[in-house]
Amino acid sequence: MSENQLLDVIERYLNGEMSLEELKKFELLRKESADVDGKVVEHQNFTNLLKQYGERVELENRLNAIHDEIDVHSLKESLMAHPIWIVQLWRHHHSKISVAASVAIFAILSIMALTGKFDNNNSKIVELKSANAKLNQKIGSINKSINDIKAGKNVVINDRASSTGTGFALTADGLIATNYHVIQGADSVYIQNSAGKSFKASVLYTEPQHDIAILRVVDDSFNLSAIPYTFKKSESDIAEDVHTLGYPNGEQTYNKGWLSTKTGLNGDSVHYQISIPTNPGNSGSPLWDSKGNIIGITDAKQAQYEGTHFAIKTRYLLDAIHNIPADSLHGKSVTLNKKNTLAGLPDVQRTQKMKKYTFMVKVYN
């Protein structure tokens, strides 16, 4: 009997597919041949290991789904401002909490089973035990937060974003423009307004070649009045005054300068060169002219040389908006504001109005 034929027989044996006569013959073969018996045990251990790994992955996916639905990042403000909401959370999510607890119990039992039944020197088993340990840590952290909520304690939620940038509103219903490199590789994205309130967002569309990303706010509590600025498609002139507002240090920061050249490095026609200094948190900031027209998106990633800073021209942003697939918009079209209400205002008043439409983009990995 060849190796493959033996494996087929072992599969039928373990799956209960043998007739009674075949079963008796094979069990007799196991008793007479230590090699065959060893292969049966080895194969059974291997299939059990695969099954347990599959169960672990499935449970981890369920746990992540629960975690995403509860949305712990958005709990902080609600818990601190409305203590009664703790009770509501328990009522609405007690079934999810029970599932999380059962997942923790299963993970512990899995490790106990692995430790007692299998060889600890097996590299695959060690890898699985390590993965289970990481899952236990995640479960423990979530269960601790849940227990603190149930006990009425002040819960401190880790709100440390992996990285931050800036974005600005394209439409009042929650389309936000930023740089692609700001959100690249993000597990989740939030935007935060000037009052410190955060809203969950999703990545709607990207154009990596132009470093442009368009986000969509998916938080029902997001509310924004009509956009006060317009988007200039034609190119601006050298020496024109330009302004920007971004979050280079976690706080809104205003800068004023001028347009230095109509091209970026090596004649790059996608960018303007500007005199305004840009830092990583400035990436995605709106760049507007003296009339309040948006003429570009600051691109701090392009600041490769000291004193040299760039902004992506608005016409590439408008092209990106036009290129959004219709099915991503659920049959709706993107309508941009065509009436500029910022023209003629002093810089201070214009910037005050812009604050409401400029957001910190918070990325979690």
Tab-separated table of C-alpha atoms in Angstrom:
chain	number	residue	atom	x	y	z
A	1	MET	CA	0.000	0.000	0.000
A	2	SER	CA	1.468	3.374	-1.043
A	3	GLU	CA	1.723	6.381	1.289
A	4	ASN	CA	-1.145	8.187	-0.434
A	5	GLN	CA	-3.348	5.093	-0.314
A	6	LEU	CA	-2.631	4.701	3.398
A	7	LEU	CA	-3.576	8.341	4.026
A	8	ASP	CA	-6.845	7.819	2.166
A	9	VAL	CA	-7.613	4.777	4.312
A	10	ILE	CA	-6.761	6.721	7.492
A	11	GLU	CA	-9.063	9.556	6.385
A	12	ARG	CA	-11.928	7.086	5.873
A	13	TYR	CA	-11.185	5.514	9.244
A	14	LEU	CA	-11.190	8.807	11.140
A	15	ASN	CA	-14.277	10.049	9.317
A	16	GLY	CA	-16.258	6.895	10.146
A	17	GLU	CA	-16.687	5.933	6.487
A	18	MET	CA	-15.547	2.290	6.787
A	19	SER	CA	-17.842	-0.697	6.821
A	20	LEU	CA	-17.820	-2.886	9.920
A	21	GLU	CA	-15.627	-5.484	8.221
A	22	GLU	CA	-13.152	-2.847	6.985
A	23	LEU	CA	-13.061	-1.299	10.443
A	24	LYS	CA	-12.150	-4.617	12.094
A	25	LYS	CA	-9.395	-5.278	9.552
A	26	PHE	CA	-7.888	-1.812	9.926
A	27	GLU	CA	-7.935	-1.897	13.731
A	28	LEU	CA	-6.166	-5.267	13.543
A	29	LEU	CA	-3.585	-3.681	11.201
A	30	ARG	CA	-3.017	-0.884	13.751
A	31	LYS	CA	-2.340	-3.433	16.480
A	32	GLU	CA	0.090	-5.371	14.303
A	33	SER	CA	1.922	-2.378	12.810
A	34	ALA	CA	3.343	0.309	15.083
A	35	ASP	CA	4.166	2.390	11.996
A	36	VAL	CA	0.546	2.429	10.812
A	37	ASP	CA	-0.710	3.161	14.310
A	38	GLY	CA	1.764	6.056	14.594
A	39	LYS	CA	0.584	7.525	11.309
A	40	VAL	CA	-3.054	7.347	12.469
A	41	VAL	CA	-2.222	9.169	15.697
A	42	GLU	CA	-0.117	11.738	13.861
A	43	HIS	CA	-2.836	12.371	11.286
A	44	GLN	CA	-5.519	12.644	13.950
A	45	ASN	CA	-3.440	15.149	15.940
A	46	PHE	CA	-2.802	17.187	12.806
A	47	THR	CA	-6.491	17.324	11.780
A	48	ASN	CA	-7.503	18.243	15.344
A	49	LEU	CA	-4.930	21.026	15.308
A	50	LEU	CA	-6.304	22.386	12.033
A	51	LYS	CA	-9.832	22.222	13.395
A	52	GLN	CA	-8.886	24.105	16.555
A	53	TYR	CA	-7.022	26.716	14.536
A	54	GLY	CA	-10.087	27.190	12.310
A	55	GLU	CA	-12.289	27.575	15.367
A	56	ARG	CA	-9.874	30.120	16.818
A	57	VAL	CA	-9.920	32.181	13.608
A	58	GLU	CA	-13.713	32.042	13.477
A	59	LEU	CA	-14.014	33.144	17.091
A	60	GLU	CA	-11.505	35.930	16.591
A	61	ASN	CA	-13.550	37.181	13.629
A	62	ARG	CA	-16.685	37.086	15.786
A	63	LEU	CA	-14.896	38.983	18.525
A	64	ASN	CA	-13.688	41.630	16.064
A	65	ALA	CA	-17.236	41.993	14.732
A	66	ILE	CA	-18.524	42.542	18.270
A	67	HIS	CA	-15.718	45.013	18.941
A	68	ASP	CA	-16.522	46.973	15.765
A	69	GLU	CA	-20.249	47.054	16.483
A	70	ILE	CA	-19.772	48.314	20.031
A	71	ASP	CA	-17.303	50.903	18.604
A	72	VAL	CA	-15.283	51.609	21.752
A	73	HIS	CA	-13.646	54.731	20.316
A	74	SER	CA	-17.009	56.491	20.238
A	75	LEU	CA	-17.955	55.447	23.800
A	76	LYS	CA	-15.662	57.848	25.610
A	77	GLU	CA	-17.660	61.036	25.163
A	78	SER	CA	-21.017	59.345	25.695
A	79	LEU	CA	-19.908	57.603	28.884
A	80	MET	CA	-18.478	60.736	30.422
A	81	ALA	CA	-21.373	63.011	29.431
A	82	HIS	CA	-24.290	60.602	29.994
A	83	PRO	CA	-23.671	58.107	32.853
A	84	ILE	CA	-27.146	56.588	32.421
A	85	TRP	CA	-25.954	55.370	29.003
A	86	ILE	CA	-23.871	52.736	30.784
A	87	VAL	CA	-27.082	50.996	31.791
A	88	GLN	CA	-28.413	51.276	28.244
A	89	LEU	CA	-25.200	49.745	26.882
A	90	TRP	CA	-25.596	46.744	29.177
A	91	ARG	CA	-29.227	46.267	28.167
A	92	HIS	CA	-28.538	46.526	24.453
A	93	HIS	CA	-25.296	44.546	24.310
A	94	HIS	CA	-25.529	41.975	27.115
A	95	SER	CA	-25.727	39.155	24.562
A	96	LYS	CA	-22.489	40.341	22.959
A	97	ILE	CA	-20.843	40.580	26.363
A	98	SER	CA	-21.845	36.976	27.055
A	99	VAL	CA	-20.321	35.879	23.754
A	100	ALA	CA	-17.071	37.672	24.606
A	101	ALA	CA	-16.971	35.870	27.954
A	102	SER	CA	-17.577	32.494	26.312
A	103	VAL	CA	-14.784	33.223	23.832
A	104	ALA	CA	-12.412	33.841	26.734
A	105	ILE	CA	-13.367	30.523	28.362
A	106	PHE	CA	-12.899	28.639	25.077
A	107	ALA	CA	-9.470	30.195	24.496
A	108	ILE	CA	-8.284	29.120	27.949
A	109	LEU	CA	-9.613	25.597	27.490
A	110	SER	CA	-7.924	25.397	24.070
A	111	ILE	CA	-4.539	26.182	25.563
A	112	MET	CA	-5.086	23.655	28.369
A	113	ALA	CA	-5.977	20.996	25.825
A	114	LEU	CA	-2.979	21.761	23.681
A	115	THR	CA	-0.618	21.770	26.649
A	116	GLY	CA	-1.825	18.435	27.974
A	117	LYS	CA	-2.299	16.525	24.762
A	118	PHE	CA	0.406	17.521	22.345
A	119	ASP	CA	4.162	17.862	22.199
A	120	ASN	CA	5.208	21.370	23.245
A	121	ASN	CA	8.192	21.193	20.913
A	122	ASN	CA	5.973	21.064	17.844
A	123	SER	CA	6.506	24.431	16.148
A	124	LYS	CA	2.978	24.605	14.761
A	125	ILE	CA	1.479	23.981	18.185
A	126	VAL	CA	3.715	26.640	19.727
A	127	GLU	CA	2.591	29.080	17.035
A	128	LEU	CA	-1.058	28.278	17.713
A	129	LYS	CA	-0.577	28.705	21.456
A	130	SER	CA	1.032	32.094	20.838
A	131	ALA	CA	-1.902	33.168	18.678
A	132	ASN	CA	-4.336	32.019	21.350
A	133	ALA	CA	-2.403	33.984	23.982
A	134	LYS	CA	-2.728	37.160	21.902
A	135	LEU	CA	-6.434	36.514	21.497
A	136	ASN	CA	-6.752	36.058	25.260
A	137	GLN	CA	-5.106	39.439	25.808
A	138	LYS	CA	-7.587	41.103	23.464
A	139	ILE	CA	-10.519	39.353	25.143
A	140	GLY	CA	-9.239	40.276	28.580
A	141	SER	CA	-8.911	43.942	27.654
A	142	ILE	CA	-12.433	44.108	26.238
A	143	ASN	CA	-13.940	42.168	29.150
A	144	LYS	CA	-12.232	44.484	31.637
A	145	SER	CA	-13.744	47.528	29.922
A	146	ILE	CA	-17.152	45.842	29.885
A	147	ASN	CA	-16.909	44.949	33.586
A	148	ASP	CA	-15.876	48.505	34.429
A	149	ILE	CA	-18.870	49.806	32.494
A	150	LYS	CA	-21.189	47.432	34.370
A	151	ALA	CA	-19.686	48.561	37.687
A	152	GLY	CA	-20.230	52.217	36.807
A	153	LYS	CA	-16.553	53.087	36.819
A	154	ASN	CA	-15.029	55.884	34.761
A	155	VAL	CA	-13.663	54.068	31.747
A	156	VAL	CA	-10.509	55.446	30.155
A	157	ILE	CA	-10.501	54.387	26.514
A	158	ASN	CA	-7.195	54.387	24.640
A	159	ASP	CA	-7.691	57.050	22.002
A	160	ARG	CA	-4.112	57.165	20.761
A	161	ALA	CA	-4.247	57.202	17.005
A	162	SER	CA	-1.433	55.482	15.128
A	163	SER	CA	-1.057	58.626	13.026
A	164	THR	CA	-2.920	61.833	12.260
A	165	GLY	CA	-3.394	64.192	9.367
A	166	THR	CA	-5.889	66.782	8.189
A	167	GLY	CA	-8.982	66.698	5.999
A	168	PHE	CA	-11.630	69.164	4.874
A	169	ALA	CA	-15.262	68.920	3.875
A	170	LEU	CA	-16.269	68.530	0.247
A	171	THR	CA	-19.995	68.294	0.950
A	172	ALA	CA	-22.224	68.982	3.938
A	173	ASP	CA	-23.345	65.342	4.078
A	174	GLY	CA	-19.918	64.047	5.056
A	175	LEU	CA	-17.483	63.670	2.162
A	176	ILE	CA	-13.978	64.603	3.337
A	177	ALA	CA	-10.805	65.119	1.275
A	178	THR	CA	-7.341	64.220	2.562
A	179	ASN	CA	-4.053	62.702	1.338
A	180	TYR	CA	-3.862	59.024	0.452
A	181	HIS	CA	-0.688	58.549	2.489
A	182	VAL	CA	-2.560	59.730	5.599
A	183	ILE	CA	-5.014	56.793	5.550
A	184	GLN	CA	-2.889	54.190	3.759
A	185	GLY	CA	-3.071	50.842	5.584
A	186	ALA	CA	-5.622	52.075	8.141
A	187	ASP	CA	-7.784	49.578	10.039
A	188	SER	CA	-10.186	52.358	11.016
A	189	VAL	CA	-10.437	56.106	10.442
A	190	TYR	CA	-12.064	58.870	12.474
A	191	ILE	CA	-12.313	62.601	11.917
A	192	GLN	CA	-12.309	65.080	14.786
A	193	ASN	CA	-13.783	68.575	14.568
A	194	SER	CA	-12.457	71.744	16.187
A	195	ALA	CA	-14.655	71.119	19.260
A	196	GLY	CA	-12.916	67.774	19.880
A	197	LYS	CA	-15.805	65.507	18.839
A	198	SER	CA	-14.912	62.451	16.763
A	199	PHE	CA	-16.896	60.745	14.008
A	200	LYS	CA	-16.277	57.372	12.396
A	201	ALA	CA	-15.431	57.495	8.687
A	202	SER	CA	-14.775	55.023	5.894
A	203	VAL	CA	-12.455	55.290	2.895
A	204	LEU	CA	-14.739	55.912	-0.081
A	205	TYR	CA	-12.204	56.346	-2.900
A	206	THR	CA	-8.451	56.753	-3.393
A	207	GLU	CA	-6.066	57.808	-6.134
A	208	PRO	CA	-2.603	56.855	-4.841
A	209	GLN	CA	-0.899	58.247	-7.955
A	210	HIS	CA	-2.063	61.749	-6.975
A	211	ASP	CA	-1.963	61.112	-3.187
A	212	ILE	CA	-5.693	61.820	-2.860
A	213	ALA	CA	-8.228	60.046	-0.652
A	214	ILE	CA	-11.922	60.766	-0.184
A	215	LEU	CA	-13.562	59.705	3.072
A	216	ARG	CA	-17.223	59.333	3.926
A	217	VAL	CA	-18.469	60.004	7.468
A	218	VAL	CA	-20.639	57.067	8.573
A	219	ASP	CA	-21.711	58.512	11.918
A	220	ASP	CA	-25.399	59.515	12.038
A	221	SER	CA	-24.631	62.266	14.555
A	222	PHE	CA	-22.452	64.144	12.046
A	223	ASN	CA	-24.028	67.465	11.121
A	224	LEU	CA	-22.573	70.205	8.949
A	225	SER	CA	-24.100	73.334	7.458
A	226	ALA	CA	-23.715	74.363	3.798
A	227	ILE	CA	-20.128	74.523	2.490
A	228	PRO	CA	-19.074	78.226	2.280
A	229	TYR	CA	-16.234	77.871	-0.250
A	230	THR	CA	-15.884	76.794	-3.865
A	231	PHE	CA	-13.227	74.710	-5.648
A	232	LYS	CA	-11.078	76.458	-8.243
A	233	LYS	CA	-10.283	74.284	-11.257
A	234	SER	CA	-8.138	76.799	-13.166
A	235	GLU	CA	-4.543	77.331	-12.044
A	236	SER	CA	-3.576	80.157	-9.728
A	237	ASP	CA	-0.746	82.616	-10.375
A	238	ILE	CA	2.708	82.912	-8.880
A	239	ALA	CA	2.954	85.280	-5.897
A	240	GLU	CA	-0.743	84.930	-5.062
A	241	ASP	CA	-1.476	84.908	-1.330
A	242	VAL	CA	-2.472	81.480	-0.030
A	243	HIS	CA	-3.689	80.241	3.361
A	244	THR	CA	-3.984	76.872	5.078
A	245	LEU	CA	-5.409	75.382	8.264
A	246	GLY	CA	-4.261	72.015	9.589
A	247	TYR	CA	-3.344	69.860	12.579
A	248	PRO	CA	0.473	69.594	12.660
A	249	ASN	CA	0.565	69.391	16.481
A	250	GLY	CA	-2.891	68.042	17.286
A	251	GLU	CA	-4.384	71.538	17.305
A	252	GLN	CA	-5.709	73.672	14.481
A	253	THR	CA	-2.863	75.793	13.133
A	254	TYR	CA	-3.212	78.599	10.590
A	255	ASN	CA	-0.457	79.605	8.156
A	256	LYS	CA	-0.254	82.224	5.425
A	257	GLY	CA	2.170	82.481	2.505
A	258	TRP	CA	2.264	82.680	-1.247
A	259	LEU	CA	2.373	80.462	-4.298
A	260	SER	CA	6.029	80.078	-5.323
A	261	THR	CA	5.777	78.153	-8.592
A	262	LYS	CA	3.098	76.385	-10.626
A	263	THR	CA	4.976	73.076	-10.571
A	264	GLY	CA	6.468	70.695	-8.060
A	265	LEU	CA	9.812	68.949	-8.141
A	266	ASN	CA	11.324	68.360	-11.579
A	267	GLY	CA	8.445	70.074	-13.353
A	268	ASP	CA	5.752	67.958	-11.676
A	269	SER	CA	2.475	69.446	-12.968
A	270	VAL	CA	0.310	67.869	-10.221
A	271	HIS	CA	1.675	70.139	-7.484
A	272	TYR	CA	2.141	73.802	-6.688
A	273	GLN	CA	5.211	74.842	-4.726
A	274	ILE	CA	4.162	77.058	-1.802
A	275	SER	CA	6.025	79.123	0.778
A	276	ILE	CA	3.930	77.802	3.688
A	277	PRO	CA	5.833	75.345	5.932
A	278	THR	CA	4.133	71.944	6.203
A	279	ASN	CA	4.645	69.173	8.745
A	280	PRO	CA	3.255	65.593	8.740
A	281	GLY	CA	0.029	66.615	10.519
A	282	ASN	CA	-0.582	69.227	7.806
A	283	SER	CA	-1.033	66.533	5.172
A	284	GLY	CA	-4.491	66.959	3.640
A	285	SER	CA	-5.019	70.567	4.747
A	286	PRO	CA	-7.092	72.875	2.528
A	287	LEU	CA	-5.159	75.557	0.645
A	288	TRP	CA	-7.269	78.597	-0.257
A	289	ASP	CA	-6.650	81.879	-2.050
A	290	SER	CA	-7.453	85.468	-1.007
A	291	LYS	CA	-11.076	85.042	-2.132
A	292	GLY	CA	-11.685	81.845	-0.181
A	293	ASN	CA	-11.522	79.477	-3.162
A	294	ILE	CA	-9.935	76.086	-2.456
A	295	ILE	CA	-6.995	75.822	-4.854
A	296	GLY	CA	-5.159	72.786	-3.468
A	297	ILE	CA	-4.434	70.180	-0.787
A	298	THR	CA	-1.182	70.570	1.142
A	299	ASP	CA	1.029	67.512	0.756
A	300	ALA	CA	3.577	67.321	3.567
A	301	LYS	CA	4.924	64.044	2.205
A	302	GLN	CA	6.433	65.966	-0.693
A	303	ALA	CA	8.456	68.259	1.606
A	304	GLN	CA	11.736	66.490	0.830
A	305	TYR	CA	13.941	69.541	1.164
A	306	GLU	CA	14.002	72.131	3.921
A	307	GLY	CA	11.973	75.196	2.984
A	308	THR	CA	10.329	73.476	-0.005
A	309	HIS	CA	6.639	72.648	0.376
A	310	PHE	CA	3.907	71.562	-1.997
A	311	ALA	CA	0.165	71.310	-2.549
A	312	ILE	CA	-1.830	69.136	-4.954
A	313	LYS	CA	-3.806	71.236	-7.413
A	314	THR	CA	-7.579	71.261	-6.938
A	315	ARG	CA	-8.315	70.092	-10.475
A	316	TYR	CA	-6.857	66.683	-9.579
A	317	LEU	CA	-9.174	66.546	-6.571
A	318	LEU	CA	-12.136	67.397	-8.807
A	319	ASP	CA	-11.089	64.655	-11.224
A	320	ALA	CA	-10.918	62.184	-8.331
A	321	ILE	CA	-14.436	63.137	-7.233
A	322	HIS	CA	-15.653	62.613	-10.785
A	323	ASN	CA	-13.946	59.179	-10.856
A	324	ILE	CA	-15.752	57.797	-7.785
A	325	PRO	CA	-17.642	54.677	-8.939
A	326	ALA	CA	-21.404	55.207	-9.057
A	327	ASP	CA	-22.079	52.079	-6.987
A	328	SER	CA	-19.935	53.499	-4.154
A	329	LEU	CA	-22.291	56.489	-4.020
A	330	HIS	CA	-25.417	54.297	-4.017
A	331	GLY	CA	-26.811	56.019	-7.063
A	332	LYS	CA	-26.255	59.544	-5.711
A	333	SER	CA	-24.094	62.180	-7.358
A	334	VAL	CA	-21.601	64.464	-5.625
A	335	THR	CA	-22.795	68.066	-5.790
A	336	LEU	CA	-20.150	70.648	-4.889
A	337	ASN	CA	-20.947	74.141	-3.687
A	338	LYS	CA	-20.869	76.797	-6.415
A	339	LYS	CA	-21.463	79.877	-4.248
A	340	ASN	CA	-18.518	81.340	-2.342
A	341	THR	CA	-19.638	83.163	0.834
A	342	LEU	CA	-16.063	83.762	2.050
A	343	ALA	CA	-15.122	86.330	-0.602
A	344	GLY	CA	-14.572	89.811	0.799
A	345	LEU	CA	-14.161	88.696	4.409
A	346	PRO	CA	-11.048	89.636	6.407
A	347	ASP	CA	-8.557	86.805	6.949
A	348	VAL	CA	-9.586	86.383	10.602
A	349	GLN	CA	-13.289	85.939	9.834
A	350	ARG	CA	-12.608	83.704	6.844
A	351	THR	CA	-10.342	81.465	8.911
A	352	GLN	CA	-12.895	81.292	11.723
A	353	LYS	CA	-15.452	79.970	9.250
A	354	MET	CA	-12.955	77.489	7.785
A	355	LYS	CA	-12.362	75.953	11.234
A	356	LYS	CA	-15.770	74.310	11.164
A	357	TYR	CA	-14.987	72.498	7.893
A	358	THR	CA	-11.415	71.393	8.664
A	359	PHE	CA	-10.865	68.163	10.608
A	360	MET	CA	-8.120	66.134	12.188
A	361	VAL	CA	-7.949	62.725	10.493
A	362	LYS	CA	-7.152	60.044	13.073
A	363	VAL	CA	-5.870	56.710	11.788
A	364	TYR	CA	-5.849	53.480	13.828
A	365	ASN	CA	-3.795	50.449	12.772
